[in-house]
XYZ file of C-alpha atoms in Angstrom:
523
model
C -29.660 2.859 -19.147
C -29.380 5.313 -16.228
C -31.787 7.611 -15.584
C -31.199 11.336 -14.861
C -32.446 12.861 -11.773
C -35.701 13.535 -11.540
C -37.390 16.620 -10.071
C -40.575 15.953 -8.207
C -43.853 17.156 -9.608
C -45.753 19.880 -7.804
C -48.542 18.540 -5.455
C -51.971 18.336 -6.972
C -54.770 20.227 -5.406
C -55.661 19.261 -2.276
C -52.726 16.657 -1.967
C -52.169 18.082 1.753
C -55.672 17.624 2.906
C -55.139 13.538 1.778
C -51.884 13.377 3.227
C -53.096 13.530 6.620
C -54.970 10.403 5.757
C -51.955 8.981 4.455
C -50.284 6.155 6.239
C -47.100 7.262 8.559
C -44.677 4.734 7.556
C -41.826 5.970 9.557
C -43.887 4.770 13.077
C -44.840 1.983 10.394
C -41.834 0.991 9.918
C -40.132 1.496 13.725
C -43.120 -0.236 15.307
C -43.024 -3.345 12.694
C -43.382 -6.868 14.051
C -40.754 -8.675 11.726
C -38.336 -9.929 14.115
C -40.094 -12.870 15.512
C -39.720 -14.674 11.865
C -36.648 -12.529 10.104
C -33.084 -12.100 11.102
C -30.948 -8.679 11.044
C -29.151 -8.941 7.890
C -25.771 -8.125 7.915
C -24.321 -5.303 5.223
C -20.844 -6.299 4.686
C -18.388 -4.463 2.146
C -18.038 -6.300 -1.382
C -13.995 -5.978 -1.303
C -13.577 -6.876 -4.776
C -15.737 -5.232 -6.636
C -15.155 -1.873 -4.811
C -11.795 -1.608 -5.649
C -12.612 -2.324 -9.393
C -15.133 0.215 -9.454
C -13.391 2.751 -7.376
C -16.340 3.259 -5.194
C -17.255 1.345 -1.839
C -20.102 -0.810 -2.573
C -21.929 -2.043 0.715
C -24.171 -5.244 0.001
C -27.458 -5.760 2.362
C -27.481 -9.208 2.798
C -31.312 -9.912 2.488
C -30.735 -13.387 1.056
C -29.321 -14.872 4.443
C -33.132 -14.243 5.750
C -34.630 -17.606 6.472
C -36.355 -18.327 3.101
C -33.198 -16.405 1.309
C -35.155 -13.163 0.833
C -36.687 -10.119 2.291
C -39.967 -10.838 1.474
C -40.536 -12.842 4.718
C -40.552 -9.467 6.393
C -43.335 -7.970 4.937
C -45.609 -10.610 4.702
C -45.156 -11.994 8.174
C -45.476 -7.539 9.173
C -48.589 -7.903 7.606
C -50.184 -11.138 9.288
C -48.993 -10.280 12.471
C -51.823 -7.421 12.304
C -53.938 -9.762 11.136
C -57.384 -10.493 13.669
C -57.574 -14.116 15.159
C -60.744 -14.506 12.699
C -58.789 -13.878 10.274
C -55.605 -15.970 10.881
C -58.306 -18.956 11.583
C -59.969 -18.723 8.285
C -56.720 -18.478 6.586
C -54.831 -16.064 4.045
C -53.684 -15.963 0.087
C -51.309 -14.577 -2.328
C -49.824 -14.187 -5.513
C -46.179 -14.710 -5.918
C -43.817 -15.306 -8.182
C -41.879 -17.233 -5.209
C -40.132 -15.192 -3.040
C -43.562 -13.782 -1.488
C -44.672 -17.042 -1.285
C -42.251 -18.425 1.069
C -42.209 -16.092 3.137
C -46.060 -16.213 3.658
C -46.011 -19.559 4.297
C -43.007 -19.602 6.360
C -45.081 -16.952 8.153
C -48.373 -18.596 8.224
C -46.206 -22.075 9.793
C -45.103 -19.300 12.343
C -48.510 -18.708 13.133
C -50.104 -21.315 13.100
C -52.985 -20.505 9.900
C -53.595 -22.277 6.674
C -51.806 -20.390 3.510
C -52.841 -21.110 -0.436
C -50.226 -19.821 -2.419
C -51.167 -19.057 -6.211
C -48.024 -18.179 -8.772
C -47.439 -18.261 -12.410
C -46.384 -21.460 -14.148
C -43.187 -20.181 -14.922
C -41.697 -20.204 -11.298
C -38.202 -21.797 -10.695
C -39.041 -25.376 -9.723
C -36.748 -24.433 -6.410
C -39.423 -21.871 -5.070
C -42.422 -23.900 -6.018
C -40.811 -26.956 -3.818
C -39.605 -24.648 -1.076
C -43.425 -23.385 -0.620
C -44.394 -26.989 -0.643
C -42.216 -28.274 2.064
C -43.232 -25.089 4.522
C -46.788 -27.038 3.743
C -48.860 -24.172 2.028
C -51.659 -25.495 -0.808
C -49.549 -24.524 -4.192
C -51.910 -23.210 -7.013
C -50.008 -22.906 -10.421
C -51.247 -20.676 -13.359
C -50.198 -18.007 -16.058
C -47.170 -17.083 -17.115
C -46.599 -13.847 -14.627
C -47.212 -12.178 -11.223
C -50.312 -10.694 -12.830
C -51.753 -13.523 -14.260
C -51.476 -15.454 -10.779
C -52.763 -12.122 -9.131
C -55.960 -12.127 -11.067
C -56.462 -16.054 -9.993
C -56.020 -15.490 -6.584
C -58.295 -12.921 -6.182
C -61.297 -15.075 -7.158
C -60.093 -18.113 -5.006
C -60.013 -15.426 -1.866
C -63.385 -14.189 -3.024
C -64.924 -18.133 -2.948
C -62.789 -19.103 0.130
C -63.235 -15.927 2.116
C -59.784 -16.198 2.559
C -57.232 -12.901 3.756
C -55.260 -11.284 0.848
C -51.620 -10.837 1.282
C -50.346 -8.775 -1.309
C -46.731 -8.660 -2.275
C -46.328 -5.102 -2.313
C -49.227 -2.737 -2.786
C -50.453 -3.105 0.883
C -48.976 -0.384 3.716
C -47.974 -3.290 6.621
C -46.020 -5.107 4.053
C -44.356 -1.764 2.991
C -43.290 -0.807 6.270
C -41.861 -4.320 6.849
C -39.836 -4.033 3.539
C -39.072 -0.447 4.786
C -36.897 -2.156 8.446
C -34.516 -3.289 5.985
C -33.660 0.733 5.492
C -33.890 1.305 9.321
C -31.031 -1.466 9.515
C -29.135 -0.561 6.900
C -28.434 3.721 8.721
C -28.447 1.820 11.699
C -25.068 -0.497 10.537
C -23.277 2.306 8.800
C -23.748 5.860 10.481
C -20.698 7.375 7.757
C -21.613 8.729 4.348
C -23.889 7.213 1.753
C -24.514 8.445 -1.228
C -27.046 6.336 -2.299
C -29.137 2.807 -1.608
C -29.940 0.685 -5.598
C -32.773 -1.244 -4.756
C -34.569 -4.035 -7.278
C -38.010 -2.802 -8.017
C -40.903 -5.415 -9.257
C -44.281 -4.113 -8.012
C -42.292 -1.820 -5.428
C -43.087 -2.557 -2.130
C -38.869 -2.532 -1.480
C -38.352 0.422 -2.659
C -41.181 2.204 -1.020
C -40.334 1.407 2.182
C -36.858 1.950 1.661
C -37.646 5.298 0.224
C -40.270 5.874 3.090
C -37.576 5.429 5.904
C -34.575 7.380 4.040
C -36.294 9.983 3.230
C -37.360 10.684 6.405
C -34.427 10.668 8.521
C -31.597 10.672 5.498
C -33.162 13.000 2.488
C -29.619 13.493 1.361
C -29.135 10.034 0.452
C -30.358 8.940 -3.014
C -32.797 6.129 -3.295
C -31.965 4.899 -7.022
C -34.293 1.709 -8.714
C -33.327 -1.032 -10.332
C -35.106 -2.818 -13.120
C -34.635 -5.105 -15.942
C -34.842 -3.510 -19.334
C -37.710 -5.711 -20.450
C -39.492 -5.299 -16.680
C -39.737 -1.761 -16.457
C -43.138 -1.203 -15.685
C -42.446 1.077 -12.709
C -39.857 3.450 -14.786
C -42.592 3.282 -17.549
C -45.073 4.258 -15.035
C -43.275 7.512 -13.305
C -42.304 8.758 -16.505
C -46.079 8.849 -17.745
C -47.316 10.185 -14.911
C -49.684 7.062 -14.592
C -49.400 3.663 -14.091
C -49.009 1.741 -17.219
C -49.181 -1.717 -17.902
C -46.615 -3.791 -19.750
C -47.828 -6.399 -22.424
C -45.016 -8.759 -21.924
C -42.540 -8.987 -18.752
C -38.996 -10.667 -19.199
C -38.951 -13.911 -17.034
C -34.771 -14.062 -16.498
C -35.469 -11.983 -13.198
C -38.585 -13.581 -12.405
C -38.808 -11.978 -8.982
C -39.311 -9.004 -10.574
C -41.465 -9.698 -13.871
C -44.458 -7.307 -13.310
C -46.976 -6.139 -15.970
C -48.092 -3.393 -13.246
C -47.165 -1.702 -10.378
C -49.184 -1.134 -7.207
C -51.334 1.921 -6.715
C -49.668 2.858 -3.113
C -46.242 1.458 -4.798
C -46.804 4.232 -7.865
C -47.365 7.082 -5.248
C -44.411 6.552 -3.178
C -42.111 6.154 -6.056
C -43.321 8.845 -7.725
C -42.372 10.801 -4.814
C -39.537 9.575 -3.367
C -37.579 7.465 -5.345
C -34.641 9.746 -7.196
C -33.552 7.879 -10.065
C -33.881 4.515 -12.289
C -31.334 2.581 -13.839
C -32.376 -0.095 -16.230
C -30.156 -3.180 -16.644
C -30.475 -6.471 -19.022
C -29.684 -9.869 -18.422
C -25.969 -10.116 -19.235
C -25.187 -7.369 -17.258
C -27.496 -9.137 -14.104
C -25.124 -12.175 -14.695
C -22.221 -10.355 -14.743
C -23.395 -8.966 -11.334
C -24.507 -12.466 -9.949
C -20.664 -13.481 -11.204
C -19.316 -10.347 -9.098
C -21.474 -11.101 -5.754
C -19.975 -14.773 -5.535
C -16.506 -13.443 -6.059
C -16.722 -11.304 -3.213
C -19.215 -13.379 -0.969
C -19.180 -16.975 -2.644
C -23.319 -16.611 -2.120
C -25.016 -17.061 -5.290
C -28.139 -14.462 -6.341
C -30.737 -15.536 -8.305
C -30.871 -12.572 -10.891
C -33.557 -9.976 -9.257
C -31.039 -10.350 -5.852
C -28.029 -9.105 -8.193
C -30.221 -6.219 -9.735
C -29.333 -3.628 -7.677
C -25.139 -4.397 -8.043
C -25.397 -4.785 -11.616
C -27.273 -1.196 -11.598
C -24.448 0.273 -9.256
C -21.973 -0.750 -12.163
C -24.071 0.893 -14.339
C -24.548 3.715 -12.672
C -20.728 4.183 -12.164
C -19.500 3.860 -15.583
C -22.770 5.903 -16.776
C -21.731 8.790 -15.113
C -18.163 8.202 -13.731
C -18.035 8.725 -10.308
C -14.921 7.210 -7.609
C -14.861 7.801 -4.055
C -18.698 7.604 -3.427
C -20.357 5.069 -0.852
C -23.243 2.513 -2.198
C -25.577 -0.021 -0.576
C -26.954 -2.869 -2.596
C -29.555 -4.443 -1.208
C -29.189 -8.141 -2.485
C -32.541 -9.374 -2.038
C -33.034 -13.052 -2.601
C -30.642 -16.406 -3.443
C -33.472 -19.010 -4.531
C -31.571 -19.558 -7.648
C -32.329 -22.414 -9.961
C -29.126 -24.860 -10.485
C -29.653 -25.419 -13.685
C -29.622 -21.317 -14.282
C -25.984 -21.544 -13.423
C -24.584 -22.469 -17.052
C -26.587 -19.994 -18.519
C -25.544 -17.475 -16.513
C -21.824 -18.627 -15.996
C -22.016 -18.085 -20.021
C -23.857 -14.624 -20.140
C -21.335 -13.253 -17.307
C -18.817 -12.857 -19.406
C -21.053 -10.960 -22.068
C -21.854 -8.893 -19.143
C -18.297 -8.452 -18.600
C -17.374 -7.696 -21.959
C -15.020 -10.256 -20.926
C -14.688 -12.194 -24.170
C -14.294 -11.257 -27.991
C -15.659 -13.272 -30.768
C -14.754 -13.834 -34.163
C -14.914 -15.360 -37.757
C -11.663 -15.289 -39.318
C -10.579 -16.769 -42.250
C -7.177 -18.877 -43.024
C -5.288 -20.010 -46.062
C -6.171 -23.799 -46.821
C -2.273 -24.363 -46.768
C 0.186 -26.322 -44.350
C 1.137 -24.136 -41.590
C -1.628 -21.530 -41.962
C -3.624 -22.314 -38.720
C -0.357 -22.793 -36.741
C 0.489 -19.405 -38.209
C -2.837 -18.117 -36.275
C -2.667 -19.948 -33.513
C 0.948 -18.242 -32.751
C -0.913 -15.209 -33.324
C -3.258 -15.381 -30.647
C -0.153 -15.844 -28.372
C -0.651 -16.264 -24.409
C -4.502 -15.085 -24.986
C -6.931 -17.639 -23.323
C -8.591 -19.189 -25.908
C -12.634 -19.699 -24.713
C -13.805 -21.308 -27.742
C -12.152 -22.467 -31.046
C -14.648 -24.050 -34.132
C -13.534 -25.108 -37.169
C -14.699 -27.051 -39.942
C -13.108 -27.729 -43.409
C -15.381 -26.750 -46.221
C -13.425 -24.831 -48.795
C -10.443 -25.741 -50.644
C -8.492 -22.546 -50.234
C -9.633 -21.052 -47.236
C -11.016 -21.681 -43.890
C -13.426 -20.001 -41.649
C -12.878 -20.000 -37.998
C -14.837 -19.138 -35.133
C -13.077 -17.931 -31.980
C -13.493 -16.497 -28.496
C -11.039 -15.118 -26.871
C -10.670 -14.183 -23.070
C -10.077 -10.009 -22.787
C -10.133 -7.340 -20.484
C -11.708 -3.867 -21.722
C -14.388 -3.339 -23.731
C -12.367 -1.839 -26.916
C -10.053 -4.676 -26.855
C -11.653 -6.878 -29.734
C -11.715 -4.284 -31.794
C -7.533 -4.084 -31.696
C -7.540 -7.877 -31.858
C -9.710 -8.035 -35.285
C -7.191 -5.126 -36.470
C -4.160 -7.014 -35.520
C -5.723 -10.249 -37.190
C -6.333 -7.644 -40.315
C -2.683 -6.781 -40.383
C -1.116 -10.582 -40.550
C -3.885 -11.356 -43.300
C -6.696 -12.875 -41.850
C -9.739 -11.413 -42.933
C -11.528 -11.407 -39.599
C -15.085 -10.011 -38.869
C -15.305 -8.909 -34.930
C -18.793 -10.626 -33.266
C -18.346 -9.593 -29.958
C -21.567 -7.955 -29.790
C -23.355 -10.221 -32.698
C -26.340 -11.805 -31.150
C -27.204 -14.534 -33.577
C -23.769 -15.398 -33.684
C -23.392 -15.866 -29.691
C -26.790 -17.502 -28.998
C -26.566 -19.913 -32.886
C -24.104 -19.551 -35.242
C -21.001 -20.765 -32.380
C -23.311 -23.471 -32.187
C -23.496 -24.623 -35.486
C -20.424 -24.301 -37.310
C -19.696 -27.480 -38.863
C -21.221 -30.035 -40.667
C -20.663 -32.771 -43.105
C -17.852 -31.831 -46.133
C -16.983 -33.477 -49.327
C -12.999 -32.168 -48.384
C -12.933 -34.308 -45.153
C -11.653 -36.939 -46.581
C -9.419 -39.743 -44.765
C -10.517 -37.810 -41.729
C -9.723 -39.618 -38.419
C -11.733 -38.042 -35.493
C -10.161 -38.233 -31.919
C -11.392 -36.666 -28.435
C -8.849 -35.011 -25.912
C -8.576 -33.658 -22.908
C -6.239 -30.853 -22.836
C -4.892 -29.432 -19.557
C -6.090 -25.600 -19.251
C -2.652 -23.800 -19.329
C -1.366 -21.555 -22.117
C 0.508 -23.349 -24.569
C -1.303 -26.705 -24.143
C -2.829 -26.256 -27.921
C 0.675 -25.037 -28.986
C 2.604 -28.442 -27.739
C -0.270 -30.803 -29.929
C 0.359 -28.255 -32.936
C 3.952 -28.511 -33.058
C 3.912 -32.387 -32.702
C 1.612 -32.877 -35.839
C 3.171 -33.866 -39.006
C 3.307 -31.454 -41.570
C 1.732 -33.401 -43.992
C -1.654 -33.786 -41.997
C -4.376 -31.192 -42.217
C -6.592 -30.653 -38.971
C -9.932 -30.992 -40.732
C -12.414 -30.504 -37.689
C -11.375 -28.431 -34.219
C -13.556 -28.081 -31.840
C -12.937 -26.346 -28.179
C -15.243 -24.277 -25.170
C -13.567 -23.572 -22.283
C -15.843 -24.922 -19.827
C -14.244 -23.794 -16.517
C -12.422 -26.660 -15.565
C -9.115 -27.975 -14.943
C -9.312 -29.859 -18.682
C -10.353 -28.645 -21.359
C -12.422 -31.057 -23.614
C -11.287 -31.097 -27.443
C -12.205 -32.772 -30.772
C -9.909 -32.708 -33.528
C -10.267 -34.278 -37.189
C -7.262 -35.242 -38.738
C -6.501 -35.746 -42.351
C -3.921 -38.445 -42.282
C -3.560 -40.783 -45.671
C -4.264 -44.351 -45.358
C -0.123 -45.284 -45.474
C 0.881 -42.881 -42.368
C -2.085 -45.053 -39.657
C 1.092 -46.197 -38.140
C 2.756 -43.109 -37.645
C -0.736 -41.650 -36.772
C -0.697 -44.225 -33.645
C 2.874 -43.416 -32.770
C 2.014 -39.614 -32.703
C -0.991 -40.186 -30.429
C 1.445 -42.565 -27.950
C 3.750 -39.559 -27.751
C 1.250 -37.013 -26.822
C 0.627 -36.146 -22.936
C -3.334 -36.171 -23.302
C -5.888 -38.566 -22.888
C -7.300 -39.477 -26.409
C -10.258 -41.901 -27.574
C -10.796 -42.600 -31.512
C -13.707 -41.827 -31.951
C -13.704 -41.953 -36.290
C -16.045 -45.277 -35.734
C -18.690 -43.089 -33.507
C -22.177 -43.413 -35.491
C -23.396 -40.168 -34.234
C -20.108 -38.946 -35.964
C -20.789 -40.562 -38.946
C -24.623 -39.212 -39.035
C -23.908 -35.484 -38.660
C -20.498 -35.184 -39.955
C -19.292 -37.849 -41.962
């Protein structure tokens, strides 16, 4: 959800004396050595996705850095202050990736040894990636705290040098260039910068540098709704610490905030917005639109929290800067989150509906749906006089299911709208089906249909009337063909005709009634 504006809490006694012993993170940030390791990022307009919103959205380009994120400028900030000694003995962090790589790219740079600890749970890509820059790899826990804790005892034994990913003031201020870029690329109007907050070191230095020489322009954090231990933590008053993290957005999964992180949020930062994982997909789905650059999910935070933040309170005409902060995405994330995107979206409508077991019913429904793109289509026969049905249907606003299931309602289809059923999406569309007593003389055949309206239509209206489709089942996959298996009830005189229907059709088509996986689970 999005926050409302907060107003800043009156200084506690004696803040102003400490504030002189504060760190100045505006000559922090100005005088910070990041350049010798990180690039300039560029901020380029996302064209698409402004005009849908109605608002300009900028994107910050942090995952073109050399190890695809901004972390590398912090952590090499902070080593470049580091004493000879120091660099010679060596250095160690906690990371749930991003911070690693950009350590060990940094200590490479250098020329010092770098043990990186992070949790168990880290993509495969960023555990490799910190590998290959040749940094010692420690894996344990499940989180950034767990692998925190670790680390601190092998830096204690080793006499190693602690980086930390956020809660130190040279990494800060390096985080905090990426601000001092971002006024010095656009000089018009912005209304406000969404930035992805784990522990916080982004958004602190951010915050530090904007608030400084732009106060008028709104510093707004992003987090996922089950990693919100920083919007937990400002709202107390105190830093809390979160039992669980969510590990979609594992750049970002952090039971607690820093100490340094806490003050300068609590200070600076103007709003939260609070996002979950469909909508991060949806975001990750909107980025490679406009840039064809994939995000891993905490780099698409802060664009799926600008959506938010639009519809939340309704705004056109403003000017917004995502900073996307990191592409080490996991392939085999992408069908998961090529299938949650259109959640996100609100993109597709789901639904049971049920049909009259007689000849003509399901081409009755099928005419129904008309030129709608059909995402998903189960079916199994299991009654005698009815069937159920399980469909997904492409659509384009969020009320739209609702005046499908009514229009379904109308032409007598009982039909119950799961759009927004969870054990339906994640399960049930999984498991419709089944063996049945009904199925019998059921031939089973795979096609490939070509992915154009009336493709479905053309196979319909070439079936004879006396065969009942027994078995359908269809997901739109993305793809130029659409895979499809049918069961047909044909009796045991009409095999002929059966073979001169399937010589007529303009689809590949294997038999696949003999299949004994077929015969095990659905026979």
């Amino acid at each position: 959800m999005a926050g409302t504006p907060r107003t800043k809490p009156n200084p506690p006694p004696g803040a102003s004396a400490r504030a002189t012993r504060q760190p100045d993170y505006l000559q922090r940030i100005l005088t910070a050595r990041v350049y010798d390791a990180a690039i300039e990022s560029s901020l380029e307009k996302a064209g698409n996705l402004s005009e849908r919103l109605a608002n300009t959205v900028l994107l910050k380009r942090e995952d073109e850095q050399p190890v695809f994120s901004f972390k590398l400028r912090g952590a090499y900030n902070k080593m470049a202050h580091l004493t000879r000694a120091q660099l010679g003995r060596g250095v160690i962090c906690a990371s749930a990736g991003n911070h690693a790589q950009g350590v060990a790219f940094s200590a490479r740079q250098l020329g010092c040894k770098a043990v990186i600890v992070m949790p168990v749970t880290t993509p495969a890509l960023k555990v490799d990636a910190v590998r290959a820059l040749g940094a010692e790899v420690v894996l344990t826990g499940d989180s950034y705290s767990d692998a925190y804790a670790h680390a601190v005892e092998i830096e204690r034994a080793r006499k190693l040098t602690f980086v930390h990913p956020f809660d130190d003031p040279d990494v800060i201020a390096g985080q905090g260039t990426i601000a001092m870029e971002i006024l010095r690329q656009h000089q018009g109007p912005i209304d406000a910068v969404f930035v992805a907050i784990g522990g916080g070191g982004l958004i602190s230095g951010v915050a530090a540098y904007i608030k400084a020489v732009r106060p008028e322009i709104k510093v707004i954090g992003a987090q996922t709704t089950d990693s919100d231990a920083m919007t937990r933590s400002v709202r107390a008053g105190r830093r809390v610490v979160l039992d669980d993290v969510g590990l979609f957005s594992d750049g970002t999964a952090v039971k607690q905030v820093g100490e340094e992180t806490f003050r300068l949020v609590r200070d600076l930062v103007d709003d939260f917005v609070l996002v979950d994982t469909d909508a991060v997909c949806a975001a990750i789905k909107d980025v490679f639109k406009d840039t064809r650059s994939i995000l891993e999910p905490a780099g698409a935070l802060s664009v799926a929290a600008i959506k938010q933040y639009v519809e939340t309170h309704r705004v056109k005409g403003r000017s917004f800067v995502a900073i996307t902060t990191g592409a080490n995405m996991n392939f085999d994330r992408l069908r998961f989150v090529a299938d949650r995107a259109e959640v996100g979206e609100e993109r597709e409508a789901m639904f049971a509906v049920t049909i009259p077991e007689v000849q003509g019913s399901f081409k009755r429904f099928c005419e129904l749906i008309g030129p709608r793109s059909v995402t998903e289509f189960n079916y199994r026969i299991a009654d005698a006089k009815v069937a159920h049905v399980f469909v997904g249907l492409s659509t384009h606003d969020r009320d739209e299911s609702a005046r499908i299931a009514r229009g379904f309602e109308r032409h007598g289809f009982p039909t119950l709208d799961l759009t927004h059923d969870e054990l339906a999406r994640e399960h049930l569309r999984h498991l419709v089906g089944g063996r049945s007593e009904l199925a019998h003389g059921e031939q089973l055949f795979r096609f490939n249909f070509p992915e154009r309206p009336g493709a479905l239509m053309q196979f319909l209206a070439r079936l004879h009337p006396d065969w009942n489709i027994s078995l359908f089942h269809y997901r739109n996959q993305g793809a130029d063909y659409g895979r499809i298996l049918v069961g047909i009830q044909v009796p045991h005189g009409d095999r002929r005709a059966l073979r001169a229907f399937l010589s007529t059709l303009p689809y590949p088509n294997v038999d696949e009634t003999d299949n004994p996986a077929y015969r095990q689970f659905l026979r």
